Short mmCIF file of C-alpha atoms and ligand atoms in Angstrom, two decimals:
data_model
loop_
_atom_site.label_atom_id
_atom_site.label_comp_id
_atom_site.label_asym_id
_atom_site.label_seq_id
_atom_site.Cartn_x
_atom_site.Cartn_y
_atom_site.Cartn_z
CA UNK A 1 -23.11 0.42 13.89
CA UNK A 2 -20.51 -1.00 16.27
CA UNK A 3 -17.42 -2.73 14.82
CA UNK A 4 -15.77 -2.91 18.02
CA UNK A 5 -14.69 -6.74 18.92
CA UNK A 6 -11.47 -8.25 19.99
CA UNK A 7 -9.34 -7.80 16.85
CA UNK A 8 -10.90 -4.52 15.66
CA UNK A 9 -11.49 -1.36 17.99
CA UNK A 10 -12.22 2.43 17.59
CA UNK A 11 -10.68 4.72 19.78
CA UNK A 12 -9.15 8.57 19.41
CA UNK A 13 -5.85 9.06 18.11
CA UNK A 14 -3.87 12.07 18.05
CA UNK A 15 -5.61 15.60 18.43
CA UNK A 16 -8.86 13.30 18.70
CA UNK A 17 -8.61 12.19 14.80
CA UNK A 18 -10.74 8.35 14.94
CA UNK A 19 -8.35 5.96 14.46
CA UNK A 20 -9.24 2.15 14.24
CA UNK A 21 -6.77 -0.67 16.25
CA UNK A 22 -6.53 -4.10 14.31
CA UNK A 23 -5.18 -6.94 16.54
CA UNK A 24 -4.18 -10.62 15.97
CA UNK A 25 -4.15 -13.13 18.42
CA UNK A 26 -0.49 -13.67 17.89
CA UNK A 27 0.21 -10.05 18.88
CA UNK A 28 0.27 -8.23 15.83
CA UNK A 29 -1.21 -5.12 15.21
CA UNK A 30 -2.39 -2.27 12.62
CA UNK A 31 -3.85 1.44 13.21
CA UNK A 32 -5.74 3.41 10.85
CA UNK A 33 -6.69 6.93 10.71
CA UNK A 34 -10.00 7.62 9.20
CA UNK A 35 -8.11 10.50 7.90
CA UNK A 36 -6.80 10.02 5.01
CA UNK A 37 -7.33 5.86 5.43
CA UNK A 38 -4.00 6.32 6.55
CA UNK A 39 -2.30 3.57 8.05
CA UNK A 40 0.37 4.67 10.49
CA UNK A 41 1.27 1.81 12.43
CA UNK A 42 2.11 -2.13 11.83
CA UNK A 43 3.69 -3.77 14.53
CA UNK A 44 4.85 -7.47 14.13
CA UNK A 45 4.26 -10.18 16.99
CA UNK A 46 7.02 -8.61 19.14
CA UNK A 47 5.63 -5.35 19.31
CA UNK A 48 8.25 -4.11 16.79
CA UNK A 49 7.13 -1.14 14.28
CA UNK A 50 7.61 -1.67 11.01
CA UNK A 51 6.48 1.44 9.67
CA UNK A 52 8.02 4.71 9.82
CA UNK A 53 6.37 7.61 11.10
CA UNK A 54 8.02 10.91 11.45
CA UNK A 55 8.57 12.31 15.04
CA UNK A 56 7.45 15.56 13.43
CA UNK A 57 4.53 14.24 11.53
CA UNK A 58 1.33 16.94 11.87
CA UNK A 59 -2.07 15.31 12.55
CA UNK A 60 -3.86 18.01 11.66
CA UNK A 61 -6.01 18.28 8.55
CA UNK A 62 -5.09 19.15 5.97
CA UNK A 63 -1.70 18.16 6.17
CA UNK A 64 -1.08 14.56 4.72
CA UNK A 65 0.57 12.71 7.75
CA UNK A 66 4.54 12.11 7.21
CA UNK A 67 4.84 8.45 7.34
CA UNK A 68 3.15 5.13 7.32
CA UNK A 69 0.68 4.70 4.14
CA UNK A 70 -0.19 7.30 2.49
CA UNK A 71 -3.05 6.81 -0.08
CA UNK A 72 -1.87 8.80 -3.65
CA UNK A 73 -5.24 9.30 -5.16
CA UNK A 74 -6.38 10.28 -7.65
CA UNK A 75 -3.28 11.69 -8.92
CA UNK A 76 0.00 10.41 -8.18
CA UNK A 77 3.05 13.24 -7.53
CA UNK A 78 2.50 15.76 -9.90
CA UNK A 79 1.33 13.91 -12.73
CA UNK A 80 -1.92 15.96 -13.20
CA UNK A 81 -3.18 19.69 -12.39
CA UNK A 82 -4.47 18.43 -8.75
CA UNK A 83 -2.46 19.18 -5.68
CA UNK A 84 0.69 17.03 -5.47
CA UNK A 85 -0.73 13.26 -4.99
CA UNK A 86 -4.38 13.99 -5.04
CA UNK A 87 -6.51 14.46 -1.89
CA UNK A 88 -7.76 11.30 -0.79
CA UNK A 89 -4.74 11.62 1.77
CA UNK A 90 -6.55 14.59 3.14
CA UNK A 91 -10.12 13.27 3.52
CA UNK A 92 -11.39 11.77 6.14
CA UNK A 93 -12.95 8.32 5.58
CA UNK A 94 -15.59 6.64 6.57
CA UNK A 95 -16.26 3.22 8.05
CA UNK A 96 -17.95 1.02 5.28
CA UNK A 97 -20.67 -0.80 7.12
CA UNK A 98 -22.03 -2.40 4.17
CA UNK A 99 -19.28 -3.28 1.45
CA UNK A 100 -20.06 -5.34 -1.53
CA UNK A 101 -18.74 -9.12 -1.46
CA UNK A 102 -15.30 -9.66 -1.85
CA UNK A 103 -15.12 -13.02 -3.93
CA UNK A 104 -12.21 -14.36 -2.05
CA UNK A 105 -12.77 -13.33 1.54
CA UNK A 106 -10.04 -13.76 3.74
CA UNK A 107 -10.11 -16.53 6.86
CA UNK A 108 -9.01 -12.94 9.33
CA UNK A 109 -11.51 -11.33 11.65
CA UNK A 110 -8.97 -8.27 11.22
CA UNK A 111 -10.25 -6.14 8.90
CA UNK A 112 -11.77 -2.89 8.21
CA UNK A 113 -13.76 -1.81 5.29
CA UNK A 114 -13.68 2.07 4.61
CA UNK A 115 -14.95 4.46 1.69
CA UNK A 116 -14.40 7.95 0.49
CA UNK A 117 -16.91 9.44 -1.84
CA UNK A 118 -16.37 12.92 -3.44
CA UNK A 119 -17.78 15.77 -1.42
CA UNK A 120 -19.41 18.89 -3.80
CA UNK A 121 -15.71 20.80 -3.42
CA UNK A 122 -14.33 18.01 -4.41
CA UNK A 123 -16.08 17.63 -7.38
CA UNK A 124 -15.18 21.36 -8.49
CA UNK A 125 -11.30 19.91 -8.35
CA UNK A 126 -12.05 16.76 -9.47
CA UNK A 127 -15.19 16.40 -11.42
CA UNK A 128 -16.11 12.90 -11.17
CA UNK A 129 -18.28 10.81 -8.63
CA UNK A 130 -16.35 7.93 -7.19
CA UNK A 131 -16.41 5.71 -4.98
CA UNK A 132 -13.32 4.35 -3.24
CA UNK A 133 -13.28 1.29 -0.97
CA UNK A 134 -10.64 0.44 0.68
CA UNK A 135 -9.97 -3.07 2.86
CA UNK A 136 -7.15 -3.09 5.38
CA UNK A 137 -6.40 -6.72 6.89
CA UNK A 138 -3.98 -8.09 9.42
CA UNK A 139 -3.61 -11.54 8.44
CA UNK A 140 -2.98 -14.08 11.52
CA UNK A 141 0.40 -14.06 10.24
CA UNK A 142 0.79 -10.48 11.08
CA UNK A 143 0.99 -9.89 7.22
CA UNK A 144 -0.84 -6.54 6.03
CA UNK A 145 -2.95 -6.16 3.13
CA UNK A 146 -4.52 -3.00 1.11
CA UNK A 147 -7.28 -3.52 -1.20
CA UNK A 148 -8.79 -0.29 -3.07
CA UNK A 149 -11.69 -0.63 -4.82
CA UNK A 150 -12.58 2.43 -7.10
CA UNK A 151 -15.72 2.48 -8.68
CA UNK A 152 -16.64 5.40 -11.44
CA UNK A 153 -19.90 6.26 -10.51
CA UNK A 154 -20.73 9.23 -12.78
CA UNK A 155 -24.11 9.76 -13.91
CA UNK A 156 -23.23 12.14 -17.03
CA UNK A 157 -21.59 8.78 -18.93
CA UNK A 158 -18.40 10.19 -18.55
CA UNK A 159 -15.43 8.26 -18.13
CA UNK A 160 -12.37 9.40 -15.65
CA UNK A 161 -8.85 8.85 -15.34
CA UNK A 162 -6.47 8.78 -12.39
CA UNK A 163 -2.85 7.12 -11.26
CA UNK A 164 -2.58 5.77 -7.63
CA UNK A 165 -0.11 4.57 -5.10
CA UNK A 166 0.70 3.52 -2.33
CA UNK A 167 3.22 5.44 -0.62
CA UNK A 168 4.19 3.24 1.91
CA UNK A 169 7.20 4.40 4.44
CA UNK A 170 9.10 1.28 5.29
CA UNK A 171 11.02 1.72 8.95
CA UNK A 172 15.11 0.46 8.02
CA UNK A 173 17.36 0.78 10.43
CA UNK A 174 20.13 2.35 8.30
CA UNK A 175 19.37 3.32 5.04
CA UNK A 176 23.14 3.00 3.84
CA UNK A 177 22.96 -0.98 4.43
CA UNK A 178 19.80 -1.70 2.57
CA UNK A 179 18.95 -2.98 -0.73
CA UNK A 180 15.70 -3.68 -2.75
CA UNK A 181 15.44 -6.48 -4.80
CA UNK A 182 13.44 -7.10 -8.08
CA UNK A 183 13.93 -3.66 -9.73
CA UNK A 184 17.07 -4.66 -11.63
CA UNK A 185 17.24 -3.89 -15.18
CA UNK A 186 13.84 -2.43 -15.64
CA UNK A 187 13.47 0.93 -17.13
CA UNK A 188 12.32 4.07 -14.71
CA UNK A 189 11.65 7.32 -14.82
CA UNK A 190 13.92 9.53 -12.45
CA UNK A 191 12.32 12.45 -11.17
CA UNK A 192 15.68 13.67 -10.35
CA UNK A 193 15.95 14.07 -13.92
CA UNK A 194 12.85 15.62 -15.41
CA UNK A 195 10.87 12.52 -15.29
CA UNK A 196 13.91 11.06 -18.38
CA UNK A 197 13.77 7.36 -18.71
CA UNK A 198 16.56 5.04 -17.83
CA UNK A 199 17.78 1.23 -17.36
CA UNK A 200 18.65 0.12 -14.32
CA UNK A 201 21.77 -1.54 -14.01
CA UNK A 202 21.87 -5.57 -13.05
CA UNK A 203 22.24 -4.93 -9.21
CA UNK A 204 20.01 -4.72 -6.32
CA UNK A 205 19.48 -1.29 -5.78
CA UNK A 206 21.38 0.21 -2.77
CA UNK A 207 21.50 3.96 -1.57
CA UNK A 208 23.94 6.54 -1.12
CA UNK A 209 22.17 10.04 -2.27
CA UNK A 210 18.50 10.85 -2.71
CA UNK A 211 16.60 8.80 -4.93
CA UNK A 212 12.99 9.08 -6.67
CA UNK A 213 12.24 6.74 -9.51
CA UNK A 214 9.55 5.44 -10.45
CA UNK A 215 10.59 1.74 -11.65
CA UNK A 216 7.74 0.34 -14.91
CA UNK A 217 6.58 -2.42 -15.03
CA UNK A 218 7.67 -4.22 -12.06
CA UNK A 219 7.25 -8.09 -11.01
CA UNK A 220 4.41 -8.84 -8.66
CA UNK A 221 7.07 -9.19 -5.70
CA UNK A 222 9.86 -6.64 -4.60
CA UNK A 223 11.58 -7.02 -1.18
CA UNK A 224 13.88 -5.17 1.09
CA UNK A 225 16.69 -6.69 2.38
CA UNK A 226 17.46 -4.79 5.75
CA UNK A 227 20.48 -6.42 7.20
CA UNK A 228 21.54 -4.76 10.45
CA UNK A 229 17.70 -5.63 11.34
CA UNK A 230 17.83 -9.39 9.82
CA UNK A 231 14.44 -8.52 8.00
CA UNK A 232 13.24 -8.53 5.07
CA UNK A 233 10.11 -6.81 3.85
CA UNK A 234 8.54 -8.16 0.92
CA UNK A 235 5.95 -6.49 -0.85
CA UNK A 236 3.55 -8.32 -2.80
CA UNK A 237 1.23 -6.82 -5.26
CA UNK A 238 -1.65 -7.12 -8.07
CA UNK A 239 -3.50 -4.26 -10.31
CA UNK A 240 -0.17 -1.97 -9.95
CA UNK A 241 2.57 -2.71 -12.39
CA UNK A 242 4.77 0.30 -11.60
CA UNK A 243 6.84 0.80 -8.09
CA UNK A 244 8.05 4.38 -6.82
CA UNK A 245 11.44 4.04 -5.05
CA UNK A 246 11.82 7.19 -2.74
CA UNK A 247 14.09 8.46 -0.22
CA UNK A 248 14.76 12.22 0.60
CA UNK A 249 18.74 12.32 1.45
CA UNK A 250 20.02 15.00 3.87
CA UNK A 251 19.29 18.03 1.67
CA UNK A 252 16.09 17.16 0.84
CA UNK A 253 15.04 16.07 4.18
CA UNK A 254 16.42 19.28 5.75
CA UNK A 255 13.73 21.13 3.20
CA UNK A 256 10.69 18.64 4.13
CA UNK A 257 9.05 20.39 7.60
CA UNK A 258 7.46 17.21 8.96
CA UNK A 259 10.78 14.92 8.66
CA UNK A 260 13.54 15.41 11.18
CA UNK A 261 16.91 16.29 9.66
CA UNK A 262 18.45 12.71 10.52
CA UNK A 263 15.25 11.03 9.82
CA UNK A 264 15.50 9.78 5.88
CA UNK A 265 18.39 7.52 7.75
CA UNK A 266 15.49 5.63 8.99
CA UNK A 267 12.52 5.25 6.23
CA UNK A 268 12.69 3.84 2.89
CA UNK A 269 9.62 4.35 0.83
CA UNK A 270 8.82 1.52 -1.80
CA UNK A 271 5.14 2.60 -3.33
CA UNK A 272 2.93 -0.33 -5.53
CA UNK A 273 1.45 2.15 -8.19
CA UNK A 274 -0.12 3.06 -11.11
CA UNK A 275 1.68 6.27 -12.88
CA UNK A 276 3.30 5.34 -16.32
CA UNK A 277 -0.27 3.86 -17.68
CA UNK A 278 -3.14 5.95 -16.29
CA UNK A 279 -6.67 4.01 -15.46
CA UNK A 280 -9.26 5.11 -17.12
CA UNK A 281 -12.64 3.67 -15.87
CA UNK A 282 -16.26 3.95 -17.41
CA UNK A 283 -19.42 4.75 -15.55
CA UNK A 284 -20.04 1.15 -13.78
CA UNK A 285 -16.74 0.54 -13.99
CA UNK A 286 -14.45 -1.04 -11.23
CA UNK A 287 -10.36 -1.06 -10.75
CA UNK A 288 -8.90 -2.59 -8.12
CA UNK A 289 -5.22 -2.52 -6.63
CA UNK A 290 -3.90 -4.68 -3.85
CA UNK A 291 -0.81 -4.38 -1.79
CA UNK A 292 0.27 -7.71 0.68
CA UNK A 293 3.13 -6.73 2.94
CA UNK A 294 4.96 -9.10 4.89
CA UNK A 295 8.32 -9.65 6.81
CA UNK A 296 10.61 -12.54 6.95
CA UNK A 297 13.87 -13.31 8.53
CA UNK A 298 16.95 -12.19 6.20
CA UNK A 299 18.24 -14.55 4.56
CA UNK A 300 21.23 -12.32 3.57
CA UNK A 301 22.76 -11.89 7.27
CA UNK A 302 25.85 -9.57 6.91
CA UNK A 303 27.43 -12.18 4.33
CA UNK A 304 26.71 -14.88 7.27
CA UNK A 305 24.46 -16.41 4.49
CA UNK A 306 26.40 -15.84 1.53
CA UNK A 307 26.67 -18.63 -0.51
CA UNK A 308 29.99 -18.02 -1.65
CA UNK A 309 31.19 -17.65 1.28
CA UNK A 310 29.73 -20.81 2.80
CA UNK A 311 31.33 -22.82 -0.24
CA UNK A 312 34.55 -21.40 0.24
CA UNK A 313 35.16 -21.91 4.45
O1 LIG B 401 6.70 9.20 -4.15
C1 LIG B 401 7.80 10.03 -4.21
C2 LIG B 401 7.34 11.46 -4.09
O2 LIG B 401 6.44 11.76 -5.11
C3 LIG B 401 8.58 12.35 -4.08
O3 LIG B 401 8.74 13.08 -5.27
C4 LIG B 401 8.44 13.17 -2.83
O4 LIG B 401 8.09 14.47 -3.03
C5 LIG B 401 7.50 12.36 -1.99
O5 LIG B 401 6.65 11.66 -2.85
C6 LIG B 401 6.75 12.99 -0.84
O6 LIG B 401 5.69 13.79 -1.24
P1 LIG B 401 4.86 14.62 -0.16
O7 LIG B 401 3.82 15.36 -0.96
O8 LIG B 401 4.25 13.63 0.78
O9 LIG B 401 5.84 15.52 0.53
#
């Protein structure tokens, strides 16, 4: 089966790993390791990554690669007896040449349709039969979206149960002068804290130490207001009420192998999951989680655009 055209290509990435290209016409672009369904690039019109990646990031099965969107399946952190975040980010994927109907199809030519079915040792881990589509489109408008479709396809009329994210690795140019906005108030769990729950307090969420919460219940939008850069990322999402909030700090970093000791300056990871409320799915059964990410110009502009300043020159 070829899929190669003008917007979507297959060519060898690092150590020879597959990896497909997306391409709009506008000049925006996506790549995709088979391993892992891993998306480790998206570049705006300009050419401009918008991703981070580590510089020390290990393409090599079965590492998980440091960076870009890592799929948490079918066990988010250590919530479960599986190996921290499941293995789904240490499989390598297949191209889905025949993927049922989606009913709203999207107007892009951009896409790829992959799947990841449980091999026999991963049924001794993980004893169920799945099967996980995933979607990746660029829209024309440069904007990426993640659909997973996970289907229980067990034969012994058992159901299963999993959480999900994912763990995407935003690229901010300094993580001191960022904030996140639509997690105020709600309650999270800090893993800092053995997993306690807390309120957040009314303000957008800024960072000055290591942070990993996982935020419940979250709206359906969440953005990140980058303001050296003038861009905001907003994050869109459906199927995946909770949001993970994640970045290392110098110690932590220091301690990670794959991350550069400077590096958590430059990443902010914001994750769409499932974790408070597992999904539990019967045979026949089908849950779906989408992720839309976008970027827009700030319209918080170091205070530039601050409306009480404006009122008050
Ligand atoms: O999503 C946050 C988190 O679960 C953190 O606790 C942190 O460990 C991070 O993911 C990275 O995990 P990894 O297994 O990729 O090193």
């Amino acid at each position: 089966m070829s899929i190669e055209n003008v917007h979507v290509e297959v060519v060898k990435g690092i150590n020879g790993l597959d990896k497909v290209v997306l391409r709009e016409i506008r000049g925006s672009s996506a790549e995709i390791y088979l391993y892992g369904a891993h998306v480790t690039s998206w570049k705006n019109d300009y050419g401009e990554e918008l991703l981070f990646v580590s510089n020390k990031a290990i393409f090599k099965p079965p590492r998980a690669i440091r960076g870009g969107i890592p799929i948490c399946f079918p066990q988010f952190s250590s919530h479960g007896s599986l190996d921290q975040h499941g293995f789904a980010r240490n499989r390598v994927w297949s191209v889905d040449s025949d993927p049922p109907p989606f009913p709203a199809s999207s107007a892009s030519k951009a896409f790829v349709d992959l799947i990841l079915k449980p091999s026999e040792d991963d049924l001794k881990i993980w004893p169920h039969s799945f099967e996980f589509r995933l979607r990746i489109t660029l829209g024309p408008g440069g904007d990426l979206m993640l659909t997973s479709r996970i289907r229980n396809t067990n034969t012994d009329g058992k159901p299963f149960t999993f959480t999900f994210a994912y763990h995407t690795y935003f690229s901010v140019s300094d993580i001191s002068e960022v904030r996140v906005e639509g997690l105020e108030t709600l309650d999270y769990l800090d893993n800092l804290q053995n997993k306690e729950r807390f309120t957040e307090q009314g303000d957008a969420i800024t960072f000055e130490s290591e942070v990993d919460k996982i935020y419940l219940s979250t709206p359906t939008k969440i953005a990140i207001l980058d303001h050296e850069k003038k861009r905001t990322y907003v994050i869109r999402k459906d199927g995946l009420p909770d949001a993970v909030v994640w970045n290392p700090w110098d110690k932590r970093a220091k301690a990670i192998v794959d991350l550069g000791d400077d590096e958590y300056k430059h990443m902010l990871c914001v994750e769409a999951a499932v974790v408070e409320k597992p999904i539990t799915l019967k045979p026949g059964e089908e849950w779906r989680g989408r992720q839309e990410i976008s970027t827009v110009p700030s319209s918080y502009c170091s205070g530039q655009l601050d409306p009480r300043k404006v009122l008050g020159s």
